[in-house]
PDB file of C-alpha atoms and ligand atoms in Angstrom:
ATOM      1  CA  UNK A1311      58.372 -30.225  -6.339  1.00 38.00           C
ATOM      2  CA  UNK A1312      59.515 -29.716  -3.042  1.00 41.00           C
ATOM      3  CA  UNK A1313      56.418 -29.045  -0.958  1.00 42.00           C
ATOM      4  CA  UNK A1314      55.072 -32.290  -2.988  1.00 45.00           C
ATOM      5  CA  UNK A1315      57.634 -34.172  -1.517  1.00 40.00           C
ATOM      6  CA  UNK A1316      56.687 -33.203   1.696  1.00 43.00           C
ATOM      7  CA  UNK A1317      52.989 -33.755   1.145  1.00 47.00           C
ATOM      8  CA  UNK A1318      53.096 -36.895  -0.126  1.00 49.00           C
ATOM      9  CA  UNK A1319      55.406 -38.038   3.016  1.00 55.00           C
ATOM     10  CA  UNK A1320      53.278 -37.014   5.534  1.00 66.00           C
ATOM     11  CA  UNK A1321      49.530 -37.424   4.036  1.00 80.00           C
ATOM     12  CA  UNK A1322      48.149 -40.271   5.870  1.00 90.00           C
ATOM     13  CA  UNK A1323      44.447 -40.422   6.429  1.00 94.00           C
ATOM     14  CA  UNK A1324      43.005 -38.963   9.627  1.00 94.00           C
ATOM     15  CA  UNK A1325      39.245 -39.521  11.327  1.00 94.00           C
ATOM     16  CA  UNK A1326      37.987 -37.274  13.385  1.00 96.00           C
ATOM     17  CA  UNK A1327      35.310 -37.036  15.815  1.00 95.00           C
ATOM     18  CA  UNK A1328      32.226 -36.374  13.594  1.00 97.00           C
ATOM     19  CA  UNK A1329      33.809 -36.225   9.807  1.00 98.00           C
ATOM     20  CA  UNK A1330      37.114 -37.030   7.795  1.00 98.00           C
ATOM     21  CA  UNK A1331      37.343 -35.558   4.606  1.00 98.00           C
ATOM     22  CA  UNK A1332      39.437 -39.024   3.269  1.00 97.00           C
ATOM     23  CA  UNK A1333      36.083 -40.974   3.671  1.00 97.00           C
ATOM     24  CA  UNK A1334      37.528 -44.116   2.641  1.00 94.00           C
ATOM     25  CA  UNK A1335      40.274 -43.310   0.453  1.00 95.00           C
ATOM     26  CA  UNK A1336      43.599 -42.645   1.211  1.00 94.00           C
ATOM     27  CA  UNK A1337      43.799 -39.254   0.268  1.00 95.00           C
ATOM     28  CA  UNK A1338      41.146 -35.941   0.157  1.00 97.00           C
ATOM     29  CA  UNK A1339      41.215 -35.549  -3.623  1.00 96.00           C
ATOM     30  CA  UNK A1340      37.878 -37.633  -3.844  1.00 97.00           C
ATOM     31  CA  UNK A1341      36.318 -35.382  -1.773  1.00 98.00           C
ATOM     32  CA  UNK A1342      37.126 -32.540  -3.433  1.00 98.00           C
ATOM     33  CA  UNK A1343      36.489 -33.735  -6.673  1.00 98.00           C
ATOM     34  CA  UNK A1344      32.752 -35.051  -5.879  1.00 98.00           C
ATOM     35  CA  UNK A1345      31.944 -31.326  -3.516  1.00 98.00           C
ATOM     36  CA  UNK A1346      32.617 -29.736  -6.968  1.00 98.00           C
ATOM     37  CA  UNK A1347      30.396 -32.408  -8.953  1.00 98.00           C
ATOM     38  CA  UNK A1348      27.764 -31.934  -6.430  1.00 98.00           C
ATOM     39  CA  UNK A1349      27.827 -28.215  -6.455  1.00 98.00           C
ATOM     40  CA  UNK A1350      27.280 -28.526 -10.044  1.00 98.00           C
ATOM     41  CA  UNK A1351      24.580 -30.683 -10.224  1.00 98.00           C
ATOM     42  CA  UNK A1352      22.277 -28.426  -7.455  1.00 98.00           C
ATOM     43  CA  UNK A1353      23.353 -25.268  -9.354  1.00 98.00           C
ATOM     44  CA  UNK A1354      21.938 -27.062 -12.770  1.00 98.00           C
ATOM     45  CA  UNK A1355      18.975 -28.722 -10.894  1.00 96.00           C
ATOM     46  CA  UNK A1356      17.384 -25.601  -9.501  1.00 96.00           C
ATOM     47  CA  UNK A1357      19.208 -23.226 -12.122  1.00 97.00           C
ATOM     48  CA  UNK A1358      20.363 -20.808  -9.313  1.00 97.00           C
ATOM     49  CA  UNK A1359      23.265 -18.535  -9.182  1.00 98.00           C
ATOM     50  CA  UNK A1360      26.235 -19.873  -6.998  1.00 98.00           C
ATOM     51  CA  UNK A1361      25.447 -16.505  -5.015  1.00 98.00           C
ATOM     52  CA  UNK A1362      21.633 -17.084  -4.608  1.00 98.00           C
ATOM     53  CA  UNK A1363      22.190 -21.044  -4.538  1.00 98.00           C
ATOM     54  CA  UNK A1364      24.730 -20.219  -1.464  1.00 98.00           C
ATOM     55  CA  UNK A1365      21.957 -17.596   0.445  1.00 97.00           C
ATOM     56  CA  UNK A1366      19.792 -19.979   0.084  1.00 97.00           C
ATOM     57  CA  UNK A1367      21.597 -22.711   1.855  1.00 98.00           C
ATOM     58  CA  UNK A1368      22.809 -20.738   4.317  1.00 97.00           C
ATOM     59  CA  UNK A1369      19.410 -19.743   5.338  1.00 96.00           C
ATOM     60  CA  UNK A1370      18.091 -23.101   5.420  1.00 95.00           C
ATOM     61  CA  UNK A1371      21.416 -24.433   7.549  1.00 96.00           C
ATOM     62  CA  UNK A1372      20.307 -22.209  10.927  1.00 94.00           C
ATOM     63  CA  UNK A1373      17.121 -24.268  11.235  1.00 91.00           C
ATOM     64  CA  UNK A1374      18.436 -27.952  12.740  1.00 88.00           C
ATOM     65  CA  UNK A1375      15.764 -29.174  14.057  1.00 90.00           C
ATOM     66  CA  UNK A1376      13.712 -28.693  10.881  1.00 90.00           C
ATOM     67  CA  UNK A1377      16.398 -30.381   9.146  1.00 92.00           C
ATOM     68  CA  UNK A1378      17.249 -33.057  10.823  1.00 89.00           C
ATOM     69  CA  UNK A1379      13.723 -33.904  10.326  1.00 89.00           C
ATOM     70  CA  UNK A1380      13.484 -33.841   6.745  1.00 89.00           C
ATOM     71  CA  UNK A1381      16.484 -35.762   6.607  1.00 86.00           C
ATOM     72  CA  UNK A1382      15.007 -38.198   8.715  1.00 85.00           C
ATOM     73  CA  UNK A1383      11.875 -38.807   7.549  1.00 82.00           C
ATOM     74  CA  UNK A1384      13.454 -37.922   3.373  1.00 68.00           C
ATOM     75  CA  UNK A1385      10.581 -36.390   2.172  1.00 65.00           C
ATOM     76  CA  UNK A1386      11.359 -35.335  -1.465  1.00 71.00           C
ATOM     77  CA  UNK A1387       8.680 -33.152  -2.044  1.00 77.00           C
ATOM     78  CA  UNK A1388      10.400 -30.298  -0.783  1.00 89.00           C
ATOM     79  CA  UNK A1389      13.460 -28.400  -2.079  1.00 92.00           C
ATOM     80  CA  UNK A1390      15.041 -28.745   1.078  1.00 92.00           C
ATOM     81  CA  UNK A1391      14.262 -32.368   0.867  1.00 93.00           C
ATOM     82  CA  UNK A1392      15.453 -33.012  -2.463  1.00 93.00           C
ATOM     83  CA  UNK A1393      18.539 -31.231  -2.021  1.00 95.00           C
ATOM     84  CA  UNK A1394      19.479 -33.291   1.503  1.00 94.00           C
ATOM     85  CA  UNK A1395      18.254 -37.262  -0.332  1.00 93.00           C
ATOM     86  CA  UNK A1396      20.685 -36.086  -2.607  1.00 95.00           C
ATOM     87  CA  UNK A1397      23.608 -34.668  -0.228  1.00 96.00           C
ATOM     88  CA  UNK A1398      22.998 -37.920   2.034  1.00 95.00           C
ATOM     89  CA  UNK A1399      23.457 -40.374  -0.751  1.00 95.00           C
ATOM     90  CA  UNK A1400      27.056 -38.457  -2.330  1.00 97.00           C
ATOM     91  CA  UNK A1401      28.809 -37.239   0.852  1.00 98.00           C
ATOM     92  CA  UNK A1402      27.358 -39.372   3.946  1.00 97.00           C
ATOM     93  CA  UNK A1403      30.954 -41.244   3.360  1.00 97.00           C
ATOM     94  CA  UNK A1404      32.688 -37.951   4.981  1.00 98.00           C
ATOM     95  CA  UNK A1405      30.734 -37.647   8.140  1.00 97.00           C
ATOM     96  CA  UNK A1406      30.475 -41.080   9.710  1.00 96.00           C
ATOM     97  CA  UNK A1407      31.054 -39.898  13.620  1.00 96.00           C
ATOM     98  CA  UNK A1408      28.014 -37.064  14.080  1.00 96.00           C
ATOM     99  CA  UNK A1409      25.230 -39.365  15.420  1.00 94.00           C
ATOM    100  CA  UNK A1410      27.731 -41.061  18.135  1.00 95.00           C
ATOM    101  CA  UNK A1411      28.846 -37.605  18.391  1.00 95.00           C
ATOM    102  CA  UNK A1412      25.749 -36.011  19.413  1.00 94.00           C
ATOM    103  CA  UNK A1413      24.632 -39.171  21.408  1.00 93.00           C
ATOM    104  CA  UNK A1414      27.842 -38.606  23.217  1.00 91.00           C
ATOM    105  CA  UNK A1415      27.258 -35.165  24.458  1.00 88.00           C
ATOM    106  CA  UNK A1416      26.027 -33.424  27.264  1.00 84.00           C
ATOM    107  CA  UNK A1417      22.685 -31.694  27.272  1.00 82.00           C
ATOM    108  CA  UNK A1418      24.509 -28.235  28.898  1.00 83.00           C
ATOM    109  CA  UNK A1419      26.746 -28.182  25.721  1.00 82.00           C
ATOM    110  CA  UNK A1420      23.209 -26.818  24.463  1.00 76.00           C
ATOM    111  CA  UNK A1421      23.581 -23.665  26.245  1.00 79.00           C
ATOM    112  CA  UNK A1422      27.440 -23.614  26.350  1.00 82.00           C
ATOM    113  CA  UNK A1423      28.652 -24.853  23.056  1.00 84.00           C
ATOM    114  CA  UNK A1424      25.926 -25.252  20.193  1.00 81.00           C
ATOM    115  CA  UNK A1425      28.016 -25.828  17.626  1.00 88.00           C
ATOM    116  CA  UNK A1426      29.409 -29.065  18.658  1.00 88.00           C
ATOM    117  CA  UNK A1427      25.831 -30.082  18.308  1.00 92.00           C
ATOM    118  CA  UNK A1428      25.847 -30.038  14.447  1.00 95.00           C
ATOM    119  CA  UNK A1429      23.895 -31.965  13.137  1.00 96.00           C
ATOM    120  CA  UNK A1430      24.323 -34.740   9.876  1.00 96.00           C
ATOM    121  CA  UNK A1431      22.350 -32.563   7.785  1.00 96.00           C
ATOM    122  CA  UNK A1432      23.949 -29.179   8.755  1.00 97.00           C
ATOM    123  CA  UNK A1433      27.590 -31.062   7.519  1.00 98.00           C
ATOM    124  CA  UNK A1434      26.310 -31.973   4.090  1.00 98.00           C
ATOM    125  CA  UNK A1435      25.260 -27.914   4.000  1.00 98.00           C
ATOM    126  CA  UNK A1436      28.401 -26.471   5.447  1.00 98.00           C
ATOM    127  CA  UNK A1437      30.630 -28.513   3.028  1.00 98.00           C
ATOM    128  CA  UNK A1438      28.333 -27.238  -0.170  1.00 98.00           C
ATOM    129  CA  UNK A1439      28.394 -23.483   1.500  1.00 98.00           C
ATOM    130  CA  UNK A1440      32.282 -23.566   1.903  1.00 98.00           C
ATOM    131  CA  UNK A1441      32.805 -24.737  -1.657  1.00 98.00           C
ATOM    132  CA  UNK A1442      30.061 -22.342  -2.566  1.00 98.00           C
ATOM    133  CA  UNK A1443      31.995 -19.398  -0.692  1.00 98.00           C
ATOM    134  CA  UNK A1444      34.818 -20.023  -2.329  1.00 98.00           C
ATOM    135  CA  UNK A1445      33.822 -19.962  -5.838  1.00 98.00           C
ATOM    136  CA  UNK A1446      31.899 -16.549  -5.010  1.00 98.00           C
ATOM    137  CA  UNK A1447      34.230 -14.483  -3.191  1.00 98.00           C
ATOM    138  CA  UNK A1448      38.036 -16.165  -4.609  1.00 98.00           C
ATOM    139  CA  UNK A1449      39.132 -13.586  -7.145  1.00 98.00           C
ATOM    140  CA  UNK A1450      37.752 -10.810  -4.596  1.00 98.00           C
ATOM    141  CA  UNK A1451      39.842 -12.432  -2.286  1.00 98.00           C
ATOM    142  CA  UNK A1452      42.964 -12.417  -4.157  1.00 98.00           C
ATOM    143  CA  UNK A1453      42.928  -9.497  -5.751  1.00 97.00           C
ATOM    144  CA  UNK A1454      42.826  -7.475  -2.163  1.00 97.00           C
ATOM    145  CA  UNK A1455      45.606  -4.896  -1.060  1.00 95.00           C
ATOM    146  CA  UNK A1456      45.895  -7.026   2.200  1.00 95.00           C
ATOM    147  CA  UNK A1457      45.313 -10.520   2.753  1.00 97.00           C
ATOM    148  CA  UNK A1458      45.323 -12.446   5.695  1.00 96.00           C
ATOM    149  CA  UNK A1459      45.351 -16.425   6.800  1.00 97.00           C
ATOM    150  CA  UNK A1460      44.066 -17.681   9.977  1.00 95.00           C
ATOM    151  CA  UNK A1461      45.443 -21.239  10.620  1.00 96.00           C
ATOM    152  CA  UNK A1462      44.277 -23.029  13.740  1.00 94.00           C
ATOM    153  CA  UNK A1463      46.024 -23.618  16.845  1.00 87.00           C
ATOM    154  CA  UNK A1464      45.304 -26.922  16.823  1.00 87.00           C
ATOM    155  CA  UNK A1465      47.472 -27.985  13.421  1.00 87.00           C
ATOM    156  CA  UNK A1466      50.609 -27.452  15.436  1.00 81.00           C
ATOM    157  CA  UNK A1467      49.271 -28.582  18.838  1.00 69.00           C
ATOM    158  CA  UNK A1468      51.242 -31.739  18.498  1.00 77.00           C
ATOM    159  CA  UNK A1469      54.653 -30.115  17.952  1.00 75.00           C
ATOM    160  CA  UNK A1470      56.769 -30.039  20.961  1.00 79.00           C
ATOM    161  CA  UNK A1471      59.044 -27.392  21.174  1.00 88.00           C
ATOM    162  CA  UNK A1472      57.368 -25.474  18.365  1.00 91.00           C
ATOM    163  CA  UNK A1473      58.895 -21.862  17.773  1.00 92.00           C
ATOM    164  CA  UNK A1474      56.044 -19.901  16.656  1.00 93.00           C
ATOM    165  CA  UNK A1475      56.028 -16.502  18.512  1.00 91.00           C
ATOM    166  CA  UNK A1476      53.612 -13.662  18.264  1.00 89.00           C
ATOM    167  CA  UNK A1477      53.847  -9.853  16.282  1.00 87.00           C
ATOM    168  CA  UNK A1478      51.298  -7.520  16.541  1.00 81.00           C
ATOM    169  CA  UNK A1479      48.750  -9.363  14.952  1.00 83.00           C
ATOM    170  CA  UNK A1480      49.103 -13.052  16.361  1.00 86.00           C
ATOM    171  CA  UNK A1481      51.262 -16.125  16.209  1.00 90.00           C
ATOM    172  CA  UNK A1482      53.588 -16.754  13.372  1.00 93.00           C
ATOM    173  CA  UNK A1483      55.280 -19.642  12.034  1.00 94.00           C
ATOM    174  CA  UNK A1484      59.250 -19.803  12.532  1.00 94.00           C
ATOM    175  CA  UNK A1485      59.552 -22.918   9.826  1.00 93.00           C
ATOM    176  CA  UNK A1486      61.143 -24.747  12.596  1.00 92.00           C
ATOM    177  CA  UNK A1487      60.291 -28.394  11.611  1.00 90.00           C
ATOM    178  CA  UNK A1488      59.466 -29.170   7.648  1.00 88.00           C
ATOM    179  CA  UNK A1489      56.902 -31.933   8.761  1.00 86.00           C
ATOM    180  CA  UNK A1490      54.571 -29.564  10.649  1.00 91.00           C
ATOM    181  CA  UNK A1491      51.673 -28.929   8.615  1.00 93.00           C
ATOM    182  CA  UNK A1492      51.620 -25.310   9.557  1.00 94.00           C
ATOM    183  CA  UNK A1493      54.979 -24.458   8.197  1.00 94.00           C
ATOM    184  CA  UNK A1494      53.601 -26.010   4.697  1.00 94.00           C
ATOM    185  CA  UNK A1495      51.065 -24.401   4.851  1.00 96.00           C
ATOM    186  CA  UNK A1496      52.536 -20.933   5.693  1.00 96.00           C
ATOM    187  CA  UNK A1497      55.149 -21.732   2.947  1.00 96.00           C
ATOM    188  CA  UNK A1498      52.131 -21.651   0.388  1.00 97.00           C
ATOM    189  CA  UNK A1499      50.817 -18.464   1.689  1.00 98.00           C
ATOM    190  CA  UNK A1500      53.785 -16.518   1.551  1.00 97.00           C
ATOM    191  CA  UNK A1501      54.357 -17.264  -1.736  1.00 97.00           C
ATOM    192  CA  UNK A1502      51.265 -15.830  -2.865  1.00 97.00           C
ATOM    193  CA  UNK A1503      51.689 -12.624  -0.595  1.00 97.00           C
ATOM    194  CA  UNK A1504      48.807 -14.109   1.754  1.00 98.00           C
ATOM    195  CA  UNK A1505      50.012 -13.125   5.700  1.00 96.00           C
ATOM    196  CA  UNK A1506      49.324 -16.674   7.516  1.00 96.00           C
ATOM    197  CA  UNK A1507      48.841 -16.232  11.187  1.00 94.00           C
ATOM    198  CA  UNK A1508      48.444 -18.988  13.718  1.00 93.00           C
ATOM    199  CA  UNK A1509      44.948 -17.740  15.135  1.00 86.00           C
ATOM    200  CA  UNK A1510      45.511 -18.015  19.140  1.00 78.00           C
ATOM    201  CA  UNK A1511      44.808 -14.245  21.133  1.00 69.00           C
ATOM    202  CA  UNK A1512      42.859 -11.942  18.653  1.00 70.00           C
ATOM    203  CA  UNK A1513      39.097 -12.261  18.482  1.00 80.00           C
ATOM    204  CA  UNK A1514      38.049 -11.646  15.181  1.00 80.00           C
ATOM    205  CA  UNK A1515      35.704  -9.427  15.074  1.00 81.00           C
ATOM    206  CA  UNK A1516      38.248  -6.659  16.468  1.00 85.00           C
ATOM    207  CA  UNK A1517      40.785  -7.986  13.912  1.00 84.00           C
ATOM    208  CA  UNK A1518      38.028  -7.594  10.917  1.00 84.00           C
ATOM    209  CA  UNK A1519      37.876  -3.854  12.666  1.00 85.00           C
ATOM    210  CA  UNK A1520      41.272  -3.172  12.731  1.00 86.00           C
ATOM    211  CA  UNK A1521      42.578  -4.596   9.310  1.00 87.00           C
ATOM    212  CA  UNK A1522      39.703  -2.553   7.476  1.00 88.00           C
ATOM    213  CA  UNK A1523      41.262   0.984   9.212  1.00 90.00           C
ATOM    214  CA  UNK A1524      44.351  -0.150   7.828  1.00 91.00           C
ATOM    215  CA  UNK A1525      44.479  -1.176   4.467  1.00 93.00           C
ATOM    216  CA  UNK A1526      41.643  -0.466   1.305  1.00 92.00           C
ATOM    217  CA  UNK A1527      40.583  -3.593   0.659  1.00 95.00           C
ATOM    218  CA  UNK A1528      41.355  -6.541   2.897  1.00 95.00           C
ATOM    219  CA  UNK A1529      40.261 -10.775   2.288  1.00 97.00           C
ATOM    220  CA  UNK A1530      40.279 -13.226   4.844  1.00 96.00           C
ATOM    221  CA  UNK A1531      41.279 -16.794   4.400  1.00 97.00           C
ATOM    222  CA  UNK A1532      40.482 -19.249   7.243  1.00 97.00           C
ATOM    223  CA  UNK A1533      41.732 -23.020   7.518  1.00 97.00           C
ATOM    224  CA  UNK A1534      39.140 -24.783  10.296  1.00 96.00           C
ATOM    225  CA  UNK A1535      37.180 -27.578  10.917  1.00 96.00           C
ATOM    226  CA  UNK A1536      33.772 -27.758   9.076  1.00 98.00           C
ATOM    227  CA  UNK A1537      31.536 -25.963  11.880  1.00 97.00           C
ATOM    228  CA  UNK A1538      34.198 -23.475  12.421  1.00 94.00           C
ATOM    229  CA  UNK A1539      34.958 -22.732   9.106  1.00 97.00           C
ATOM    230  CA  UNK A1540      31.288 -22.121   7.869  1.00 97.00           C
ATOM    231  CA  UNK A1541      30.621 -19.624  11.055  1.00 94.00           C
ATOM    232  CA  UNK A1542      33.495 -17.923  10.023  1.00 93.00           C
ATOM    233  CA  UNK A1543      32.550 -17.231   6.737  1.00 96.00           C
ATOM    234  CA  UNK A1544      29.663 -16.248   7.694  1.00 95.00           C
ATOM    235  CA  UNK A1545      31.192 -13.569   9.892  1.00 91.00           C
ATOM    236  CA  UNK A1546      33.345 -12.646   7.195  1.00 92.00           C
ATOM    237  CA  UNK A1547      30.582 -12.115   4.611  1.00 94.00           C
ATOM    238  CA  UNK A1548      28.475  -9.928   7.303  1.00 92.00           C
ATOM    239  CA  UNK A1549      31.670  -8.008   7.693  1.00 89.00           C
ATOM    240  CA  UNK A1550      31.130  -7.146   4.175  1.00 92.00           C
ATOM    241  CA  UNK A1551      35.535  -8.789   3.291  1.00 94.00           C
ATOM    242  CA  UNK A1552      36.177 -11.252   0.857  1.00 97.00           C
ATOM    243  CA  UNK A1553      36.527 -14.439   2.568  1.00 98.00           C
ATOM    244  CA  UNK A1554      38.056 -17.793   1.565  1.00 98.00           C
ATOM    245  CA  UNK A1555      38.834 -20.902   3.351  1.00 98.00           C
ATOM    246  CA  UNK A1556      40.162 -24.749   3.567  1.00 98.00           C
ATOM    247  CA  UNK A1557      38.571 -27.181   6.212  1.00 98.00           C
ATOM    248  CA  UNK A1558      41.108 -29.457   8.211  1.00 97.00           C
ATOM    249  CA  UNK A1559      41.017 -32.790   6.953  1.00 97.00           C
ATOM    250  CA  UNK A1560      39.229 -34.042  10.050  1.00 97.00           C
ATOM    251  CA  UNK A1561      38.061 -32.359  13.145  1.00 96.00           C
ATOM    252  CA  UNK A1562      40.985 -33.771  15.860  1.00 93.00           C
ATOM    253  CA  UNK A1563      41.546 -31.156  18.498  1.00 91.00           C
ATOM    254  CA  UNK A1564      40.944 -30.859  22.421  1.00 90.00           C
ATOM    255  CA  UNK A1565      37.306 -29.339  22.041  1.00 89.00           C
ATOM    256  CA  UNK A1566      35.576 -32.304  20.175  1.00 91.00           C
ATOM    257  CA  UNK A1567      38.568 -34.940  20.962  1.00 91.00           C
ATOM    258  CA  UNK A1568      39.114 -34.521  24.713  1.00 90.00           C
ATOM    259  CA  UNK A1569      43.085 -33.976  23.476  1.00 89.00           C
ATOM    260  CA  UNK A1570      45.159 -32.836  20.393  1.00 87.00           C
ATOM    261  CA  UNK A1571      45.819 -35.104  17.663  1.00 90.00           C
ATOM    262  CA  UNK A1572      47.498 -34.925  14.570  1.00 89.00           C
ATOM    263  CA  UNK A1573      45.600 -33.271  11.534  1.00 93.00           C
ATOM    264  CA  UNK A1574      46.181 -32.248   8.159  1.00 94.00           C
ATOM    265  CA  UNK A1575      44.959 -30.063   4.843  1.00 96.00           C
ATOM    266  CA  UNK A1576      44.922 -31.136   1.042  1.00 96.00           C
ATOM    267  CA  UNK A1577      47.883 -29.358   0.369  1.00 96.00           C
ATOM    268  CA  UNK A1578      46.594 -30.101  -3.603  1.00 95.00           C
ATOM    269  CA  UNK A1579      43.517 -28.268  -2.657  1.00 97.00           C
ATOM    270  CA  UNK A1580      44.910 -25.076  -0.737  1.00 98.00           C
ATOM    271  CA  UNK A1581      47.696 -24.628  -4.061  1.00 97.00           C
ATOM    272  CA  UNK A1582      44.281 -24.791  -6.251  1.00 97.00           C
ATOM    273  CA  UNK A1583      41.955 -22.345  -3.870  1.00 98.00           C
ATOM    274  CA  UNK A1584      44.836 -19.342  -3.905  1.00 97.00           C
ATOM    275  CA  UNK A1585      46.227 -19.595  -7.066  1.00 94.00           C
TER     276      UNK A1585
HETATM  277  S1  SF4 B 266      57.026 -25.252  11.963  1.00 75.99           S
HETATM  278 FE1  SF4 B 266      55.975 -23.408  12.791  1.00 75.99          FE
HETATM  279  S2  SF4 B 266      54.050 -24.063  13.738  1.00 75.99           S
HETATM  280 FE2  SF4 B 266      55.308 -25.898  13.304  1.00 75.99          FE
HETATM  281  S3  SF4 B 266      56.341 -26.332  15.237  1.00 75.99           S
HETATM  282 FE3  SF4 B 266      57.754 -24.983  14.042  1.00 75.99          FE
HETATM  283  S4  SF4 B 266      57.237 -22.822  14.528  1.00 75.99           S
HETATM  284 FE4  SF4 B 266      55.600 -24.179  15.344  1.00 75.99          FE
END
């Protein structure tokens, strides 16, 4: 009851430079509710495995050029085709910002920064492979010896005076303000003996490498904007852990924004994903 209090409070919807998970609503549970629909309906359609339906995707998401093509011209011949007609007509609502976006930016960001270039058909993937990931690797996840949550920087950017202080791993939350989104989200965590971290100094390959020495079996959670959050995973899965994760409700901070704004998680959705 308490951290509902708090969620409803402070849950007020947030657009960020290429995609807001509120679309048009007023909260994220629509979202949610139509990522599981439409994971549903492309696991029925082409009667694939979640694990073989989520290689495939990810496969298909490294070539943008190819898609952005075939989402252009909407040939529906193709599975890829079929699959992003049908991803543009249920979840174009969530990604309003990428074409501004990408008209927006620089041509060096090419060579220093690809993944801001993400294109509208590598969003609609990304948000099936996260959900995708999820189902897959969740009760490997939770039933590790160690398990770890990387929350970004950028959720606690806006707090002045914020406490947080590093250990050996990397920053943690000192629950000094109840309105700060990382402090909910911490609270969560703990409760379900997940080790939330502020992700600031460790790189995470060498983290992967170090946690694996330490402990038998270790999952990683990560909390990040779509593009992040989907690399990630990625990493994660070629790591060979059990990986999890939430995306931010919209992608605010300095990188794509030019400054730090307020952001937020479904708190709804993170209670559901590690319980
Ligand atoms: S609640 Fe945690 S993350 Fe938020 S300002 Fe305080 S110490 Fe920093």
């Amino acid at each position: 009851m308490k951290n509902k209090i708090l969620y409803v409070d402070n849950y007020t919807p947030v657009t960020g430079k290429t995609y807001t998970l509120f679309g048009e609503n007023v909260t994220t549970r629509q979202y949610y509710s139509t990522i599981r629909d439409v994971t549903d309906h492309l696991l029925d359609q082409f009667s694939l495995s979640e694990q073989d339906l989520l290689n495939y995707l990810q496969k298909v998401s490294r070539n943008r050029y190819s898609l952005a093509r075939i989402l252009r011209k909407n040939p529906q011949g193709s599975r890829p085709g079929i699959i992003l007609h049908y991803l543009h007509k249920t979840l174009s609502a969530y990604s309003p910002g990428v074409e501004e976006h990408l008209r927006s930016e620089p041509f060096y960001k090419f060579f220093t920064d690809y993944a801001i270039l993400t294109n509208r058909a590598q969003y609609y993937l990304y948000m099936i492979i996260i959900e995708l990931v999820n189902r897959v690797y969740k009760s490997k996840f939770l039933a590790c010896d160690y398990k770890i949550a990387l929350l970004p920087y950028c959720l606690r950017a806006t707090q002045t005076d914020c406490k947080a202080s590093p250990d050996e791993v990397d920053y943690l939350c000192r629950g000094c303000r109840k309105d700060c989104f990382i402090n909910k989200v911490s609270t969560l965590l703990n409760e379900q003996n997940i080790h939330p971290y502020i992700w600031r100094t460790t790189g995470l390959k060498s983290l992967l490498r170090q946690l694996v020495k330490r402990y038998d079996t270790v999952g990683i959670m990560g909390v990040a904007c779509i593009v992040e959050l989907a690399r990630g995973m990625n990493s994660c899965q070629e790591a060979g852990l059990p990986v999890i994760g939430l995306p931010l409700n919209a992608n605010r901070c300095i990188r794509w924004m030019g400054d730090f704004y307020e952001n937020s998680v479904d708190l709804e959705e993170l209670k559901l994903l590690i319980s």
